[in-house]
mmCIF file of C-alpha atoms and ligand atoms in Angstrom:
data_model
loop_
_atom_site.group_PDB
_atom_site.id
_atom_site.type_symbol
_atom_site.label_atom_id
_atom_site.label_comp_id
_atom_site.label_asym_id
_atom_site.label_seq_id
_atom_site.Cartn_x
_atom_site.Cartn_y
_atom_site.Cartn_z
ATOM 1 C CA MET R 955 103.656 142.907 -2.322
ATOM 2 C CA GLN R 956 100.974 145.597 -2.317
ATOM 3 C CA ARG R 957 97.652 145.049 -3.983
ATOM 4 C CA LEU R 958 96.931 147.524 -6.778
ATOM 5 C CA ASP R 959 93.907 149.706 -6.248
ATOM 6 C CA VAL R 960 92.980 151.221 -9.590
ATOM 7 C CA THR R 961 90.244 153.567 -8.409
ATOM 8 C CA GLN R 962 88.263 155.740 -10.807
ATOM 9 C CA ARG R 963 90.133 158.863 -9.706
ATOM 10 C CA VAL R 964 93.595 157.369 -10.131
ATOM 11 C CA TRP R 965 92.762 155.873 -13.533
ATOM 12 C CA LYS R 966 91.358 159.252 -14.611
ATOM 13 C CA ARG R 967 94.672 160.809 -13.580
ATOM 14 C CA ILE R 968 96.666 158.211 -15.526
ATOM 15 C CA LEU R 969 94.630 158.910 -18.683
ATOM 16 C CA ALA R 970 95.190 162.635 -18.092
ATOM 17 C CA VAL R 971 98.954 162.005 -17.871
ATOM 18 C CA LYS R 972 98.712 160.178 -21.195
ATOM 19 C CA SER R 973 96.906 163.067 -22.841
ATOM 20 C CA GLY R 974 99.410 165.528 -21.371
ATOM 21 C CA THR R 975 96.783 167.411 -19.347
ATOM 22 C CA ALA R 976 98.031 166.535 -15.839
ATOM 23 C CA PRO R 977 101.244 165.541 -14.073
ATOM 24 C CA ARG R 978 101.609 162.061 -12.580
ATOM 25 C CA ALA R 979 101.719 162.856 -8.820
ATOM 26 C CA THR R 980 100.817 166.001 -6.782
ATOM 27 C CA GLU R 981 98.056 164.837 -4.473
ATOM 28 C CA LYS R 982 97.505 162.357 -1.695
ATOM 29 C CA TRP R 983 96.970 158.843 -2.924
ATOM 30 C CA THR R 984 96.350 155.663 -0.987
ATOM 31 C CA GLN R 985 99.110 153.065 -1.180
ATOM 32 C CA GLY R 986 97.201 150.999 -3.748
ATOM 33 C CA GLU R 987 96.582 154.094 -5.880
ATOM 34 C CA ALA R 988 100.234 155.119 -5.625
ATOM 35 C CA GLN R 989 101.202 151.642 -6.850
ATOM 36 C CA SER R 990 98.813 152.046 -9.773
ATOM 37 C CA LEU R 991 100.396 155.380 -10.647
ATOM 38 C CA ALA R 992 103.856 153.840 -10.513
ATOM 39 C CA LEU R 993 102.866 150.940 -12.768
ATOM 40 C CA TYR R 994 100.690 152.644 -15.377
ATOM 41 C CA GLY R 995 102.060 156.189 -15.051
ATOM 42 C CA ALA R 996 105.398 154.963 -16.393
ATOM 43 C CA LEU R 997 103.633 153.935 -19.602
ATOM 44 C CA ALA R 998 101.485 157.065 -19.778
ATOM 45 C CA GLU R 999 104.249 159.699 -19.541
ATOM 46 C CA PRO R 1000 104.791 161.684 -22.758
ATOM 47 C CA GLN R 1001 107.528 160.147 -24.924
ATOM 48 C CA ASP R 1002 109.821 161.438 -27.639
ATOM 49 C CA ALA R 1003 110.866 158.018 -28.954
ATOM 50 C CA PRO R 1004 108.369 155.177 -29.372
ATOM 51 C CA MET R 1005 107.684 153.195 -26.205
ATOM 52 C CA VAL R 1006 107.193 149.484 -26.820
ATOM 53 C CA PHE R 1007 105.652 147.286 -24.144
ATOM 54 C CA ALA R 1008 104.449 143.711 -24.182
ATOM 55 C CA GLN R 1009 102.077 141.750 -21.989
ATOM 56 C CA ILE R 1010 101.582 138.028 -21.702
ATOM 57 C CA GLY R 1011 99.129 136.205 -19.475
ATOM 58 C CA GLN R 1012 100.425 132.781 -18.477
ATOM 59 C CA SER R 1013 99.777 129.855 -16.157
ATOM 60 C CA LEU R 1014 102.046 128.827 -13.287
ATOM 61 C CA ASP R 1015 103.672 126.331 -15.666
ATOM 62 C CA GLY R 1016 104.379 128.950 -18.304
ATOM 63 C CA ARG R 1017 101.624 128.154 -20.828
ATOM 64 C CA ILE R 1018 99.535 130.745 -22.658
ATOM 65 C CA ALA R 1019 96.781 128.483 -24.003
ATOM 66 C CA THR R 1020 95.746 124.827 -24.189
ATOM 67 C CA GLU R 1021 96.934 122.584 -27.020
ATOM 68 C CA THR R 1022 93.662 123.270 -28.832
ATOM 69 C CA GLY R 1023 94.277 127.026 -28.572
ATOM 70 C CA ASP R 1024 91.855 127.881 -25.769
ATOM 71 C CA ALA R 1025 93.349 131.010 -24.191
ATOM 72 C CA GLN R 1026 90.173 132.745 -23.107
ATOM 73 C CA ASP R 1027 90.527 132.317 -19.353
ATOM 74 C CA VAL R 1028 94.260 131.915 -18.795
ATOM 75 C CA SER R 1029 94.233 135.264 -17.018
ATOM 76 C CA GLY R 1030 91.808 135.848 -14.160
ATOM 77 C CA GLU R 1031 89.391 138.772 -14.169
ATOM 78 C CA ASP R 1032 91.908 141.229 -12.713
ATOM 79 C CA GLY R 1033 94.540 140.090 -15.232
ATOM 80 C CA LEU R 1034 92.078 140.788 -18.033
ATOM 81 C CA ALA R 1035 91.247 144.223 -16.622
ATOM 82 C CA HIS R 1036 94.989 144.914 -16.533
ATOM 83 C CA LEU R 1037 95.298 143.959 -20.206
ATOM 84 C CA HIS R 1038 92.457 146.308 -21.127
ATOM 85 C CA ARG R 1039 94.160 149.148 -19.224
ATOM 86 C CA LEU R 1040 97.314 148.512 -21.223
ATOM 87 C CA ARG R 1041 95.277 148.689 -24.433
ATOM 88 C CA ALA R 1042 93.813 152.007 -23.264
ATOM 89 C CA LEU R 1043 97.336 153.381 -22.806
ATOM 90 C CA ALA R 1044 98.519 152.186 -26.218
ATOM 91 C CA ASP R 1045 98.200 153.915 -29.581
ATOM 92 C CA ALA R 1046 98.481 150.588 -31.367
ATOM 93 C CA VAL R 1047 98.168 146.952 -30.309
ATOM 94 C CA VAL R 1048 100.101 144.307 -32.250
ATOM 95 C CA ILE R 1049 99.328 140.590 -32.485
ATOM 96 C CA GLY R 1050 100.691 137.672 -34.498
ATOM 97 C CA VAL R 1051 98.477 135.936 -37.024
ATOM 98 C CA LYS R 1052 98.201 132.748 -34.961
ATOM 99 C CA THR R 1053 96.446 134.673 -32.204
ATOM 100 C CA ALA R 1054 94.208 136.337 -34.775
ATOM 101 C CA LEU R 1055 93.317 132.932 -36.256
ATOM 102 C CA HIS R 1056 92.777 131.158 -32.913
ATOM 103 C CA ASP R 1057 90.965 133.877 -30.974
ATOM 104 C CA ASP R 1058 89.414 136.153 -33.626
ATOM 105 C CA PRO R 1059 89.866 138.936 -31.031
ATOM 106 C CA GLN R 1060 88.285 142.394 -31.071
ATOM 107 C CA LEU R 1061 91.238 144.095 -29.329
ATOM 108 C CA THR R 1062 88.944 146.788 -27.928
ATOM 109 C CA VAL R 1063 88.991 148.411 -24.485
ATOM 110 C CA ARG R 1064 85.948 147.087 -22.663
ATOM 111 C CA LEU R 1065 87.063 146.505 -19.052
ATOM 112 C CA ALA R 1066 88.471 149.993 -18.425
ATOM 113 C CA ASP R 1067 87.695 153.564 -19.407
ATOM 114 C CA GLY R 1068 89.660 154.764 -22.397
ATOM 115 C CA HIS R 1069 89.894 154.633 -26.163
ATOM 116 C CA SER R 1070 90.561 151.477 -28.148
ATOM 117 C CA PRO R 1071 93.927 151.539 -29.925
ATOM 118 C CA ALA R 1072 94.657 150.882 -33.587
ATOM 119 C CA ARG R 1073 95.042 147.175 -34.393
ATOM 120 C CA VAL R 1074 97.992 145.670 -36.140
ATOM 121 C CA VAL R 1075 98.285 142.036 -37.232
ATOM 122 C CA ILE R 1076 101.571 140.566 -38.425
ATOM 123 C CA ASP R 1077 100.536 138.160 -41.149
ATOM 124 C CA PRO R 1078 103.507 137.521 -43.449
ATOM 125 C CA ASP R 1079 101.810 135.019 -45.759
ATOM 126 C CA GLY R 1080 98.350 136.565 -45.846
ATOM 127 C CA ARG R 1081 96.714 133.741 -43.880
ATOM 128 C CA LEU R 1082 94.230 135.948 -42.027
ATOM 129 C CA PRO R 1083 90.819 135.767 -43.717
ATOM 130 C CA ASN R 1084 89.219 139.074 -44.618
ATOM 131 C CA THR R 1085 86.250 138.069 -42.470
ATOM 132 C CA ALA R 1086 88.300 138.416 -39.230
ATOM 133 C CA GLN R 1087 86.320 140.696 -36.931
ATOM 134 C CA LEU R 1088 89.285 142.882 -35.990
ATOM 135 C CA LEU R 1089 89.384 144.099 -39.607
ATOM 136 C CA HIS R 1090 85.793 145.327 -39.464
ATOM 137 C CA ASP R 1091 85.570 148.225 -37.013
ATOM 138 C CA PRO R 1092 85.806 151.555 -38.833
ATOM 139 C CA SER R 1093 86.140 153.456 -35.527
ATOM 140 C CA VAL R 1094 89.846 152.515 -35.290
ATOM 141 C CA ARG R 1095 92.761 152.163 -37.702
ATOM 142 C CA ARG R 1096 93.301 148.552 -38.795
ATOM 143 C CA ILE R 1097 96.636 147.542 -40.251
ATOM 144 C CA VAL R 1098 97.944 144.276 -41.635
ATOM 145 C CA ILE R 1099 101.704 143.863 -41.952
ATOM 146 C CA GLN R 1100 102.380 141.317 -44.652
ATOM 147 C CA ALA R 1101 105.180 140.113 -46.902
ATOM 148 C CA VAL R 1102 102.881 139.209 -49.786
ATOM 149 C CA GLU R 1103 100.421 141.301 -51.745
ATOM 150 C CA LYS R 1104 96.929 140.486 -50.527
ATOM 151 C CA GLU R 1105 93.936 142.715 -50.912
ATOM 152 C CA ARG R 1106 92.195 143.632 -47.664
ATOM 153 C CA PRO R 1107 88.720 145.005 -46.928
ATOM 154 C CA LYS R 1108 88.092 148.690 -47.643
ATOM 155 C CA GLY R 1109 89.562 150.907 -44.922
ATOM 156 C CA VAL R 1110 92.200 148.396 -43.816
ATOM 157 C CA GLU R 1111 95.765 149.647 -44.332
ATOM 158 C CA THR R 1112 98.389 147.205 -45.511
ATOM 159 C CA ILE R 1113 102.104 147.545 -44.958
ATOM 160 C CA THR R 1114 104.220 145.271 -47.110
ATOM 161 C CA LEU R 1115 107.649 144.508 -45.657
ATOM 162 C CA PRO R 1116 110.315 142.072 -46.793
ATOM 163 C CA ARG R 1117 110.975 138.940 -44.798
ATOM 164 C CA SER R 1118 113.779 136.430 -44.574
ATOM 165 C CA ASP R 1119 112.752 133.973 -41.856
ATOM 166 C CA TRP R 1120 110.984 136.824 -40.069
ATOM 167 C CA ILE R 1121 110.006 140.356 -40.861
ATOM 168 C CA CYS R 1122 112.610 142.386 -38.999
ATOM 169 C CA PRO R 1123 110.989 143.540 -35.714
ATOM 170 C CA LYS R 1124 113.028 146.765 -35.755
ATOM 171 C CA VAL R 1125 111.626 147.641 -39.151
ATOM 172 C CA ILE R 1126 108.125 146.893 -37.861
ATOM 173 C CA ILE R 1127 108.516 149.305 -34.940
ATOM 174 C CA ALA R 1128 110.153 152.009 -37.022
ATOM 175 C CA THR R 1129 107.422 151.697 -39.655
ATOM 176 C CA LEU R 1130 104.673 151.903 -37.037
ATOM 177 C CA ALA R 1131 106.401 154.973 -35.586
ATOM 178 C CA ASP R 1132 106.378 156.493 -39.088
ATOM 179 C CA HIS R 1133 102.634 155.822 -39.158
ATOM 180 C CA GLY R 1134 102.225 157.965 -36.041
ATOM 181 C CA PHE R 1135 102.172 155.371 -33.259
ATOM 182 C CA LYS R 1136 104.159 156.326 -30.150
ATOM 183 C CA ARG R 1137 103.008 153.744 -27.605
ATOM 184 C CA ILE R 1138 102.962 150.250 -28.999
ATOM 185 C CA LEU R 1139 101.578 147.253 -27.098
ATOM 186 C CA ILE R 1140 102.742 143.843 -28.305
ATOM 187 C CA GLU R 1141 99.925 141.649 -27.055
ATOM 188 C CA GLY R 1142 101.009 138.237 -28.218
ATOM 189 C CA GLY R 1143 101.162 135.474 -28.605
ATOM 190 C CA GLY R 1144 104.431 134.187 -27.285
ATOM 191 C CA ILE R 1145 106.105 133.803 -30.687
ATOM 192 C CA THR R 1146 105.433 137.420 -31.576
ATOM 193 C CA ILE R 1147 106.525 138.885 -28.241
ATOM 194 C CA ALA R 1148 109.689 136.760 -28.284
ATOM 195 C CA GLN R 1149 110.712 138.346 -31.616
ATOM 196 C CA PHE R 1150 110.616 141.822 -30.097
ATOM 197 C CA LEU R 1151 112.270 140.684 -26.859
ATOM 198 C CA GLU R 1152 115.083 138.989 -28.739
ATOM 199 C CA ALA R 1153 115.649 142.140 -30.807
ATOM 200 C CA ASP R 1154 115.934 144.207 -27.574
ATOM 201 C CA LEU R 1155 113.018 146.375 -28.633
ATOM 202 C CA LEU R 1156 110.878 146.089 -25.529
ATOM 203 C CA ASP R 1157 111.003 148.866 -22.974
ATOM 204 C CA ARG R 1158 108.804 146.880 -20.618
ATOM 205 C CA LEU R 1159 107.534 143.335 -20.449
ATOM 206 C CA HIS R 1160 104.508 142.545 -18.297
ATOM 207 C CA ILE R 1161 104.182 138.886 -17.336
ATOM 208 C CA SER R 1162 100.886 138.232 -15.611
ATOM 209 C CA VAL R 1163 100.828 134.867 -13.845
ATOM 210 C CA ALA R 1164 97.512 133.196 -13.027
ATOM 211 C CA PRO R 1165 97.254 130.346 -10.519
ATOM 212 C CA LEU R 1166 96.462 127.441 -12.832
ATOM 213 C CA LEU R 1167 98.511 124.572 -14.299
ATOM 214 C CA ILE R 1168 97.685 123.808 -17.937
ATOM 215 C CA GLY R 1169 100.264 121.063 -18.470
ATOM 216 C CA SER R 1170 100.751 121.450 -22.218
ATOM 217 C CA GLY R 1171 100.061 123.963 -24.970
ATOM 218 C CA PRO R 1172 101.974 126.957 -26.376
ATOM 219 C CA GLN R 1173 104.841 128.165 -24.206
ATOM 220 C CA SER R 1174 104.898 131.715 -22.941
ATOM 221 C CA LEU R 1175 108.216 133.078 -24.271
ATOM 222 C CA THR R 1176 110.946 131.129 -26.033
ATOM 223 C CA THR R 1177 114.093 132.941 -27.158
ATOM 224 C CA SER R 1178 117.515 131.730 -28.320
ATOM 225 C CA PRO R 1179 119.183 129.384 -25.822
ATOM 226 C CA VAL R 1180 121.866 130.697 -23.466
ATOM 227 C CA GLY R 1181 124.698 128.440 -22.308
ATOM 228 C CA THR R 1182 124.879 129.667 -18.744
ATOM 229 C CA LEU R 1183 122.543 131.454 -16.376
ATOM 230 C CA ALA R 1184 125.031 134.318 -16.283
ATOM 231 C CA ALA R 1185 123.986 135.037 -19.865
ATOM 232 C CA ALA R 1186 120.256 135.068 -19.045
ATOM 233 C CA ARG R 1187 118.334 138.334 -19.152
ATOM 234 C CA ARG R 1188 117.765 139.615 -15.615
ATOM 235 C CA PRO R 1189 115.578 142.683 -15.971
ATOM 236 C CA GLN R 1190 114.895 144.960 -13.055
ATOM 237 C CA THR R 1191 111.507 143.616 -11.952
ATOM 238 C CA GLN R 1192 108.706 144.806 -9.709
ATOM 239 C CA ALA R 1193 105.889 142.463 -8.657
ATOM 240 C CA TYR R 1194 102.312 143.686 -8.206
ATOM 241 C CA ASN R 1195 99.334 141.901 -6.696
ATOM 242 C CA LEU R 1196 96.553 142.389 -9.240
ATOM 243 C CA GLY R 1197 94.074 140.324 -7.190
ATOM 244 C CA SER R 1198 93.360 137.216 -9.256
ATOM 245 C CA ASP R 1199 96.865 137.249 -10.816
ATOM 246 C CA VAL R 1200 100.397 138.381 -9.948
ATOM 247 C CA LEU R 1201 102.057 140.783 -12.344
ATOM 248 C CA PHE R 1202 105.799 140.999 -12.979
ATOM 249 C CA ASP R 1203 106.687 144.373 -14.488
ATOM 250 C CA CYS R 1204 110.098 143.906 -16.144
ATOM 251 C CA LEU R 1205 112.061 146.997 -17.085
ATOM 252 C CA LEU R 1206 114.089 146.286 -20.210
ATOM 253 C CA SER R 1207 114.851 149.818 -21.450
ATOM 254 C CA ALA R 1208 118.434 149.719 -20.279
ATOM 255 C CA GLN R 1209 119.032 146.888 -22.725
ATOM 256 C CA THR R 1210 117.219 148.409 -25.681
ATOM 257 C CA SER R 1211 119.075 149.674 -28.675
ATOM 258 C CA SER R 1212 118.228 153.092 -30.034
ATOM 259 C CA ILE R 1213 114.868 152.718 -31.661
ATOM 260 C CA ALA R 1214 115.142 156.180 -33.154
ATOM 261 C CA HIS R 1215 117.861 154.967 -35.508
ATOM 262 C CA SER R 1216 116.655 151.429 -35.851
ATOM 263 C CA LYS R 1217 114.875 151.672 -39.170
ATOM 264 C CA GLN R 1218 117.885 152.991 -41.048
ATOM 265 C CA ALA R 1219 120.217 150.562 -39.306
ATOM 266 C CA ALA R 1220 117.921 147.660 -40.098
ATOM 267 C CA LEU R 1221 117.510 148.721 -43.702
ATOM 268 C CA ASP R 1222 121.281 149.197 -44.051
ATOM 269 C CA ALA R 1223 121.984 145.710 -42.662
HETATM 270 N N1 LIG L 2274 97.636 134.174 -22.674
HETATM 271 C C1 LIG L 2274 97.928 135.206 -23.440
HETATM 272 O O1 LIG L 2274 98.304 136.294 -22.949
HETATM 273 C C2 LIG L 2274 97.815 135.084 -24.910
HETATM 274 C C3 LIG L 2274 97.974 136.231 -25.700
HETATM 275 C C4 LIG L 2274 97.895 136.086 -27.086
HETATM 276 C C5 LIG L 2274 97.653 134.838 -27.642
HETATM 277 N N2 LIG L 2274 97.485 133.759 -26.842
HETATM 278 C C6 LIG L 2274 97.294 132.416 -27.424
HETATM 279 O O2 LIG L 2274 98.545 132.046 -27.975
HETATM 280 C C7 LIG L 2274 98.358 131.239 -29.124
HETATM 281 C C8 LIG L 2274 99.065 131.879 -30.311
HETATM 282 O O3 LIG L 2274 100.336 132.323 -29.917
HETATM 283 P P1 LIG L 2274 101.656 131.883 -30.681
HETATM 284 O O4 LIG L 2274 102.809 132.316 -29.846
HETATM 285 O O5 LIG L 2274 101.542 130.440 -31.061
HETATM 286 O O6 LIG L 2274 101.584 132.703 -32.063
HETATM 287 P P2 LIG L 2274 101.434 134.278 -32.357
HETATM 288 O O7 LIG L 2274 102.527 135.024 -31.687
HETATM 289 O O8 LIG L 2274 100.052 134.717 -32.109
HETATM 290 O O9 LIG L 2274 101.625 134.313 -33.946
HETATM 291 C C9 LIG L 2274 102.868 133.959 -34.475
HETATM 292 C C10 LIG L 2274 102.836 134.117 -35.961
HETATM 293 O O10 LIG L 2274 102.692 135.499 -36.335
HETATM 294 C C11 LIG L 2274 103.545 135.780 -37.432
HETATM 295 N N3 LIG L 2274 104.633 136.658 -36.973
HETATM 296 C C12 LIG L 2274 104.772 137.236 -35.771
HETATM 297 N N4 LIG L 2274 105.875 138.011 -35.747
HETATM 298 C C13 LIG L 2274 106.434 137.928 -36.964
HETATM 299 C C14 LIG L 2274 107.581 138.511 -37.578
HETATM 300 N N5 LIG L 2274 108.402 139.345 -36.914
HETATM 301 N N6 LIG L 2274 107.858 138.186 -38.860
HETATM 302 C C15 LIG L 2274 107.062 137.338 -39.559
HETATM 303 N N7 LIG L 2274 105.972 136.758 -39.029
HETATM 304 C C16 LIG L 2274 105.653 137.057 -37.759
HETATM 305 C C17 LIG L 2274 104.070 134.433 -37.923
HETATM 306 O O11 LIG L 2274 103.074 133.970 -38.819
HETATM 307 P P3 LIG L 2274 103.242 132.705 -39.801
HETATM 308 O O12 LIG L 2274 103.033 131.491 -38.934
HETATM 309 O O13 LIG L 2274 102.160 132.872 -40.834
HETATM 310 O O14 LIG L 2274 104.632 132.749 -40.381
HETATM 311 C C18 LIG L 2274 104.121 133.670 -36.610
HETATM 312 O O15 LIG L 2274 104.194 132.256 -36.750
HETATM 313 C C19 LIG L 2274 96.868 131.156 -29.361
HETATM 314 O O16 LIG L 2274 96.397 129.954 -28.823
HETATM 315 C C20 LIG L 2274 96.329 132.333 -28.577
HETATM 316 O O17 LIG L 2274 95.029 132.073 -28.130
HETATM 317 C C21 LIG L 2274 97.569 133.849 -25.496
#
């Protein structure tokens, strides 16, 4: 497993690929830079349909936080830098309300060069207080997806969608695409990512494993049970040595349904 080497020049190239001003390859790269291009370039390439990718940082025993909700240092420093690079490649970053309540995150890009994406919180019952800091940065679009009418601070967009148990993840993606977002990062927590995984909406899933054992606390990803291992998802997976953490880049596109038609199909259902 090669160690990634995300040098300034290769990251500059990846951002240029994203903005459509340069092709992915064409010059001599070191092995670590070439690995970086393979990993991030795949997310940066221009897309026609929305590209949906998720990232979760977990312990060796598959936990994403402690029982009290401390998730700050699950990922090591290189895992965190990786997450910030993913944010820089995304147009919008999506979190569930439990993460917003526990972490009060900023969702900005601070550990890499690049622009901070729009922020989206899925908050069906309007539990997120209007004081949450992610709602208060006018430099980016801030969106709350909710199933109830709740007034939000000036400048925050609300999208009201129907729910049964859940708000349909396909409708969420199609609606975000209608709002102009092409690259969508589902950042967590586990409950939220699992919804999109289960609905076959993820093109890629990044699982970043850090060498610690937490013992209890929220599980990484839990989806519907399968009876036999033959029925388990087995995505094509590439492992990368980030340094502090090991990243598993899981390609799920082959299993995704057509997102382009998903909104109508979901609304028709
Ligand atoms: N290590 C990491 O990478 C990482 C990343 C993010 C968060 N975390 C940690 O993980 C914990 C929270 O994660 P979590 O998995 O428990 O919860 P979560 O995914 O953050 O939030 C789940 C909640 O979001 C709402 N939601 C999400 N998708 C929905 C949908 N399709 N339809 C309707 N509602 C939807 C629901 O809210 P309601 O409950 O109101 O119905 C749901 O219970 C926190 O401790 C946080 O610090 C760790």
